[in-house]
Tab-separated table of C-alpha atoms and ligand atoms in Angstrom:
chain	number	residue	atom	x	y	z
A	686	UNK	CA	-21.830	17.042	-24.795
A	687	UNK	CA	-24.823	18.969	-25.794
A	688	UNK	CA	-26.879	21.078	-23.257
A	689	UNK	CA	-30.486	22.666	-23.832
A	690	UNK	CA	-32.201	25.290	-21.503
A	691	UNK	CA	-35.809	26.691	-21.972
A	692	UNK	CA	-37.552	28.330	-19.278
A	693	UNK	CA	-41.068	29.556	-20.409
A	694	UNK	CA	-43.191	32.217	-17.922
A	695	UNK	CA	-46.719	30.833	-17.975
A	696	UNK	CA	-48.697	34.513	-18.256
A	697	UNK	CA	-45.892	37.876	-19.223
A	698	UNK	CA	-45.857	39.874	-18.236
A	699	UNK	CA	-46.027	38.319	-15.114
A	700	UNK	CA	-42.608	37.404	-13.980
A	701	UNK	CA	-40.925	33.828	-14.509
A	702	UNK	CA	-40.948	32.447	-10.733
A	703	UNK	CA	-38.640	29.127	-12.096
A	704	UNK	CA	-34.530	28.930	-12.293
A	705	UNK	CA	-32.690	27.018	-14.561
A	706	UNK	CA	-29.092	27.298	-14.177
A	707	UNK	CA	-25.777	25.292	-15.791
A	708	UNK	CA	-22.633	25.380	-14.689
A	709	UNK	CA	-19.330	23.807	-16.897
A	710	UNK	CA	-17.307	22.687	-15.574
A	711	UNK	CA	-17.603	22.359	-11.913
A	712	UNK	CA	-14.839	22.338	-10.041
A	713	UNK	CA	-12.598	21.513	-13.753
A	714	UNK	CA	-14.424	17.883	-14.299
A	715	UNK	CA	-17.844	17.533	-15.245
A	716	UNK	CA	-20.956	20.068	-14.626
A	717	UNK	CA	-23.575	20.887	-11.942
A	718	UNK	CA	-27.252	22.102	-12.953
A	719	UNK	CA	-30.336	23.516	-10.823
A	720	UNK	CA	-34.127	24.099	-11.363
A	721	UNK	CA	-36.265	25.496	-8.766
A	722	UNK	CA	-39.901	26.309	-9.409
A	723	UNK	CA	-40.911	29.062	-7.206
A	724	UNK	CA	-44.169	28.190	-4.966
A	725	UNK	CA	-46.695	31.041	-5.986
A	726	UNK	CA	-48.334	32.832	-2.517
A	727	UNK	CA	-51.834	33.695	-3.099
A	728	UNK	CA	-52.603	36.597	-4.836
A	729	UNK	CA	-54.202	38.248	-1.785
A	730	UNK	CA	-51.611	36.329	0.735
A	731	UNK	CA	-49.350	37.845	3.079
A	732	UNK	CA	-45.837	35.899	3.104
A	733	UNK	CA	-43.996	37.930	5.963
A	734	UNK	CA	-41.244	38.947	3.593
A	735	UNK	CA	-40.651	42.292	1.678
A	736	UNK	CA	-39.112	39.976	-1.337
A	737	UNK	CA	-40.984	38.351	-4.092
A	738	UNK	CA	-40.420	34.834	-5.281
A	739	UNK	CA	-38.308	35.903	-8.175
A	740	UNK	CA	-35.657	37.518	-5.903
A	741	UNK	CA	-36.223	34.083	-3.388
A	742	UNK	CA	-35.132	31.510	-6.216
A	743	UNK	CA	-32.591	33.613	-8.105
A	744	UNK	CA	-30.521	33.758	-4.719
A	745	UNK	CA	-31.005	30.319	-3.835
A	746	UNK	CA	-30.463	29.084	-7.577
A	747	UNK	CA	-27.420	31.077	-7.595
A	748	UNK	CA	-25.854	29.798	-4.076
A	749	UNK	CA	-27.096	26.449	-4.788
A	750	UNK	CA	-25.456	26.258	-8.490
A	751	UNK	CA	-22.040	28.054	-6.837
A	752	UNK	CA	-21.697	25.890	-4.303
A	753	UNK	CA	-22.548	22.387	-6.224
A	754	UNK	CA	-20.159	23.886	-9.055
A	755	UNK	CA	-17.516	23.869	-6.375
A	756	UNK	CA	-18.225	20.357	-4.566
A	757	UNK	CA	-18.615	22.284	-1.349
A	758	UNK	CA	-20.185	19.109	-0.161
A	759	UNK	CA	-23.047	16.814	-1.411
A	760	UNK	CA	-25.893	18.315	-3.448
A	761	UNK	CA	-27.926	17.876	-0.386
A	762	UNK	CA	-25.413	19.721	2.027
A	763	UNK	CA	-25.025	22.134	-0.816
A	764	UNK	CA	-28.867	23.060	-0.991
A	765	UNK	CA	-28.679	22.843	2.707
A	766	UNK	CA	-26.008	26.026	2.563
A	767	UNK	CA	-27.664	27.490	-0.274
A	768	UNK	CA	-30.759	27.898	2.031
A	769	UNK	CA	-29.111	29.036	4.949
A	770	UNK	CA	-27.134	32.099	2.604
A	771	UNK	CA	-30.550	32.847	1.175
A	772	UNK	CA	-32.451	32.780	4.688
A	773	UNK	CA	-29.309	35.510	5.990
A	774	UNK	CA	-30.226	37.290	2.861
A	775	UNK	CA	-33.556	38.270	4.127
A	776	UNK	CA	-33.600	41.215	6.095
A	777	UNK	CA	-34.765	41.939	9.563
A	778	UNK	CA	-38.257	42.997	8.199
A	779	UNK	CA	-38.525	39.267	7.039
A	780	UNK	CA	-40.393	36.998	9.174
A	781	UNK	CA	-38.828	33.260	8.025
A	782	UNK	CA	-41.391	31.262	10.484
A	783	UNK	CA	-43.985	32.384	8.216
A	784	UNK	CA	-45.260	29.471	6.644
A	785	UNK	CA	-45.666	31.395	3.044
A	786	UNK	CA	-42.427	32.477	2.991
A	787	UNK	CA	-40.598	32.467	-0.139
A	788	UNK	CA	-39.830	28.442	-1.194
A	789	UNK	CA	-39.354	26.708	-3.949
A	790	UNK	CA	-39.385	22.658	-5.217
A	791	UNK	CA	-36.167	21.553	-6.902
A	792	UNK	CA	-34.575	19.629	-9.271
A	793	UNK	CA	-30.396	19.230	-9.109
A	794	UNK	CA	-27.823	17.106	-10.747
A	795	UNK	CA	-23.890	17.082	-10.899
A	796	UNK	CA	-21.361	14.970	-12.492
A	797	UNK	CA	-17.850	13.957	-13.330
A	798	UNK	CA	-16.343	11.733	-15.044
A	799	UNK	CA	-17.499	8.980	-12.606
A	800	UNK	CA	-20.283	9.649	-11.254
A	801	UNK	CA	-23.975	11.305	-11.998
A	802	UNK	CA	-25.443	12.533	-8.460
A	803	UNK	CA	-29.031	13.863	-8.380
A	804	UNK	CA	-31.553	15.544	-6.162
A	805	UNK	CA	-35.440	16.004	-6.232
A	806	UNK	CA	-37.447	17.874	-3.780
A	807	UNK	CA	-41.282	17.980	-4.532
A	808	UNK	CA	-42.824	17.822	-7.823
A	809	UNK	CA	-39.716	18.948	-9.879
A	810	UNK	CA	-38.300	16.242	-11.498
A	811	UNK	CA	-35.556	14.630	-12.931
A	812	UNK	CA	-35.107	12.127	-15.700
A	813	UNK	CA	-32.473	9.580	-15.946
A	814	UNK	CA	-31.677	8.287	-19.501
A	815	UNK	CA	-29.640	4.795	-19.962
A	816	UNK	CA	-27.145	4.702	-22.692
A	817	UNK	CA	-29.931	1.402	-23.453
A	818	UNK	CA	-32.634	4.082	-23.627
A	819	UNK	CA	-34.500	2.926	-20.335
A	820	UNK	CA	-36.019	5.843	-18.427
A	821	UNK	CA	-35.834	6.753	-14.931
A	822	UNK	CA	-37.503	9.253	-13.546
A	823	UNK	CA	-36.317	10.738	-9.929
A	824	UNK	CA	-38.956	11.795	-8.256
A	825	UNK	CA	-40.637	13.149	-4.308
A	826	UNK	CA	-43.778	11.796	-4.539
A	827	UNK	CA	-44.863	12.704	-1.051
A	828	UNK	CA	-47.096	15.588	-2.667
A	829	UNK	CA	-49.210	13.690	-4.718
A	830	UNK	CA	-49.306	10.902	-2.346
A	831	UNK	CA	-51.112	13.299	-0.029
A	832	UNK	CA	-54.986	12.345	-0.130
A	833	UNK	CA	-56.451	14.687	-2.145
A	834	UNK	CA	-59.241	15.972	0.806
A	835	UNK	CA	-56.608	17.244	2.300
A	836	UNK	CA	-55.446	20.651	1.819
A	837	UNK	CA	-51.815	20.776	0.005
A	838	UNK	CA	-51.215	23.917	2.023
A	839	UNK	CA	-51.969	23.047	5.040
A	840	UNK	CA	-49.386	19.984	4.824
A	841	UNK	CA	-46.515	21.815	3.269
A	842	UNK	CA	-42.981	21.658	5.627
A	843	UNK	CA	-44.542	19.721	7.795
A	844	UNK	CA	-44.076	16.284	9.013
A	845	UNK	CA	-46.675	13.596	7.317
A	846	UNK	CA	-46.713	15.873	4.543
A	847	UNK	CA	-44.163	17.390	1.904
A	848	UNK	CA	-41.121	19.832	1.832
A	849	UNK	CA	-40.218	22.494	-0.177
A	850	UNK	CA	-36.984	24.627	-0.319
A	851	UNK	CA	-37.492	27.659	1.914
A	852	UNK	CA	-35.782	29.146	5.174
A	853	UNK	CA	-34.831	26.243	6.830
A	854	UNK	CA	-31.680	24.214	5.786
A	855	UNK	CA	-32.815	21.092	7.179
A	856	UNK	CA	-34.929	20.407	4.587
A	857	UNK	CA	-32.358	19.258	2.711
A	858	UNK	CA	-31.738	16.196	4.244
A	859	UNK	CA	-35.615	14.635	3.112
A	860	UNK	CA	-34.856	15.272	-0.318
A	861	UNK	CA	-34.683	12.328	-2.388
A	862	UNK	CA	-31.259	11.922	-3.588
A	863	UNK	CA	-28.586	9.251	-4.828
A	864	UNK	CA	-26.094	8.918	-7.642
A	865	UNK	CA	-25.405	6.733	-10.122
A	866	UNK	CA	-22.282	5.526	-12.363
A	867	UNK	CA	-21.672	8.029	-15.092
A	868	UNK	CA	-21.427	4.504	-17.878
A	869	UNK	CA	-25.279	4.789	-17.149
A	870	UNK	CA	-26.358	7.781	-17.583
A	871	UNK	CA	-26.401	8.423	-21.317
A	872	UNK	CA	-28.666	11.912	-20.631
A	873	UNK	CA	-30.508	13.561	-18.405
A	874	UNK	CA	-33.230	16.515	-18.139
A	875	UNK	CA	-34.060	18.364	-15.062
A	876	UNK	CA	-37.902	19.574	-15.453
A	877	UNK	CA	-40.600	21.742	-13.282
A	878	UNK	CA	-43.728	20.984	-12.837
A	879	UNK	CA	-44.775	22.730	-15.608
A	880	UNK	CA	-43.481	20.653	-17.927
A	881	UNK	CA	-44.255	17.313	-16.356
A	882	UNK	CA	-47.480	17.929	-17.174
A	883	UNK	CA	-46.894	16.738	-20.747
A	884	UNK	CA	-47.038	13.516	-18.488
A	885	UNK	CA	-48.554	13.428	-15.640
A	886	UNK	CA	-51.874	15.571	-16.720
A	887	UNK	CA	-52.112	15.604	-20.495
A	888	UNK	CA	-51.170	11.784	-20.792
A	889	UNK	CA	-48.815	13.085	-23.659
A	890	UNK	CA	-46.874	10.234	-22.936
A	891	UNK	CA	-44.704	8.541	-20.727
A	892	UNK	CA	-41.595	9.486	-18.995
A	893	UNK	CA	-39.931	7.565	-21.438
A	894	UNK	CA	-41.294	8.854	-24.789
A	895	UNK	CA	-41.187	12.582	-22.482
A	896	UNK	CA	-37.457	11.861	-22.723
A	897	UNK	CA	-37.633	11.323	-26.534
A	898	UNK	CA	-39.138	14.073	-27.023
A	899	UNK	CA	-36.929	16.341	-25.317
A	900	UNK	CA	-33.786	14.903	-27.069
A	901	UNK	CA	-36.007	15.529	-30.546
A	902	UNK	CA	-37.706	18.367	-30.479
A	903	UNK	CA	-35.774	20.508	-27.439
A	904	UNK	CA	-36.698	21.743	-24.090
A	905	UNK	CA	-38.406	24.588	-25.926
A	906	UNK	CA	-40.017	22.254	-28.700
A	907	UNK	CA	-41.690	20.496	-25.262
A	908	UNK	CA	-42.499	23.341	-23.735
A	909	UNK	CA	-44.360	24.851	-26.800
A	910	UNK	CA	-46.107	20.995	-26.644
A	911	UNK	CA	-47.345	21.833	-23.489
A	912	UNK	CA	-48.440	25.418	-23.993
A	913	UNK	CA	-50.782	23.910	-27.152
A	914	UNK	CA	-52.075	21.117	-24.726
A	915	UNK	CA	-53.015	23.897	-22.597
A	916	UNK	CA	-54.481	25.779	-24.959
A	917	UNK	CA	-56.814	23.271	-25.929
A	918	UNK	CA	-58.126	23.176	-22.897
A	919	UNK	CA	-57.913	26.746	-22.179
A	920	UNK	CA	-61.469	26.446	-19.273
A	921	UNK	CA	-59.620	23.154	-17.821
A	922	UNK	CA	-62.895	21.394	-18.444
A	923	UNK	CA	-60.829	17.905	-19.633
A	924	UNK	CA	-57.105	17.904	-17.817
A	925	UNK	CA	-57.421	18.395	-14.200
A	926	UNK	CA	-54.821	21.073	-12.840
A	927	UNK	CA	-54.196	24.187	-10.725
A	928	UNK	CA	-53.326	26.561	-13.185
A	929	UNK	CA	-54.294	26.987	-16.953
A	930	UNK	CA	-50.320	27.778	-17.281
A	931	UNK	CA	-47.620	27.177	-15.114
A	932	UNK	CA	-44.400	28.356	-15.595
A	933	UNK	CA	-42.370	25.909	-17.534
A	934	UNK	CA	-38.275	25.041	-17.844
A	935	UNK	CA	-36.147	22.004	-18.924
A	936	UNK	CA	-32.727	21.547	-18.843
A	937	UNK	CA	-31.508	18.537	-21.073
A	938	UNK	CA	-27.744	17.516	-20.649
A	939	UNK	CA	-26.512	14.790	-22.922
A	940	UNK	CA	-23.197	13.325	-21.694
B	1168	ZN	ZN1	-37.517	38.479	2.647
């Protein structure tokens, strides 16, 4: 088995707002990962809580991982707990009906020697590798199936638009999950949004020769990919996206 981890801030000294997390072995067979990619409040924006993102996905990463390490459930009731620790976490000064409260999109797999479960919530992805070399990426498209008049933030945990891990534990349930035989999963890579972008906005490739190049060059070899694509287009005059940078992390498990 060989595991990579990279997890790149997009502007230090600003702090890293993703989590990218291993576990071996969980529960004595197998292994458990987690990515989140904290949402970023605006810079002026008022989120009800006293905590930043950092300390938001470094609890929930940690419950999340803990609990998927120990098979306390599925992955999905497992994020589901992992939201409602983090949510008790808060403190009294927290307002968790605020709709900027700390969240976070994630990508989660776990495995045995069975069976490869996974879980995708938002734009954090996951990529499936047959031992054939065929490609599948896991994915919540509800975000960038929203029309693009409408504003993202305005739709966010709400019904008709798309979810991200925050406060409430019933989230879980609409992420896109499923599992697959272990014989077919050869590897896998759990990625934020920042480095689908080598993708899905600098046309770097597809998910399949992403996948190649993350079993060639590394998670960080990818991520320092990205960070020249961006710097090419440093005004964001060519490749349409929110940020010049975006935090970046890949975790890339071959079985
Ligand atoms: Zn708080």
């Amino acid at each position: 088995m060989r595991i990579e981890l990279a997890s790149d801030p997009a502007a230090p000294p600003a702090p890293n707002e993703d989590y990218a997390a291993v576990a071996l072995p969980a529960s004595g067979a197998g292994g458990a990962l987690v990515v989140l990619d904290g949402v970023t409040p605006p810079r002026d924006g008022d989120t009800g809580c006293v905590h930043g993102v950092p300390w938001f996905v470094a609890r929930l990463g940690g419950a999340f991982l803990e609990l998927a390490g120990a098979r306390a459930g599925t992955l999905a009731d497992c994020l589901a707990d992992a939201v409602r620790r983090t949510a008790a976490a808060h403190g009294p000064a927290c307002d968790l009906t605020h709709r900027r409260t700390p969240q976070a999109t994630v990508a989660a797999a776990r495995w045995d020697g069975e069976t490869v479960e996974h879980l995708v919530l938002c734009d954090a992805a996951l990529l499936l590798e047959r031992p054939d070399g065929a490609v599948r990426p896991v994915l919540d498209l509800r975000l960038s199936r929203l029309p693009r008049d409408l504003p993202a933030e305005e739709m966010r945990n709400r019904e008709g638009g798309f979810f991200t891990a925050a406060a409430d534990p019933e989230v879980a349930a609409r992420a896109v999950a499923g599992s697959v035989p272990r014989t077919e999963v050869a590897a896998l890579t759990a990625l934020t949004d920042g480095v689908t972008r080598w993708t899905e906005v600098f046309g770097l490739g597809d998910w399949t020769a992403l996948q190649g190049r993350l079993r060639k060059a590394g998670p960080q070899g990818v991520v320092d990919e990205v960070r020249a694509a961006e710097a090419a287009d440093a005004d964001r005059g060519r490749y349409r996206r929110g940020k010049v940078h975006d935090d970046a992390s890949a975790v890339l498990v071959e079985l």
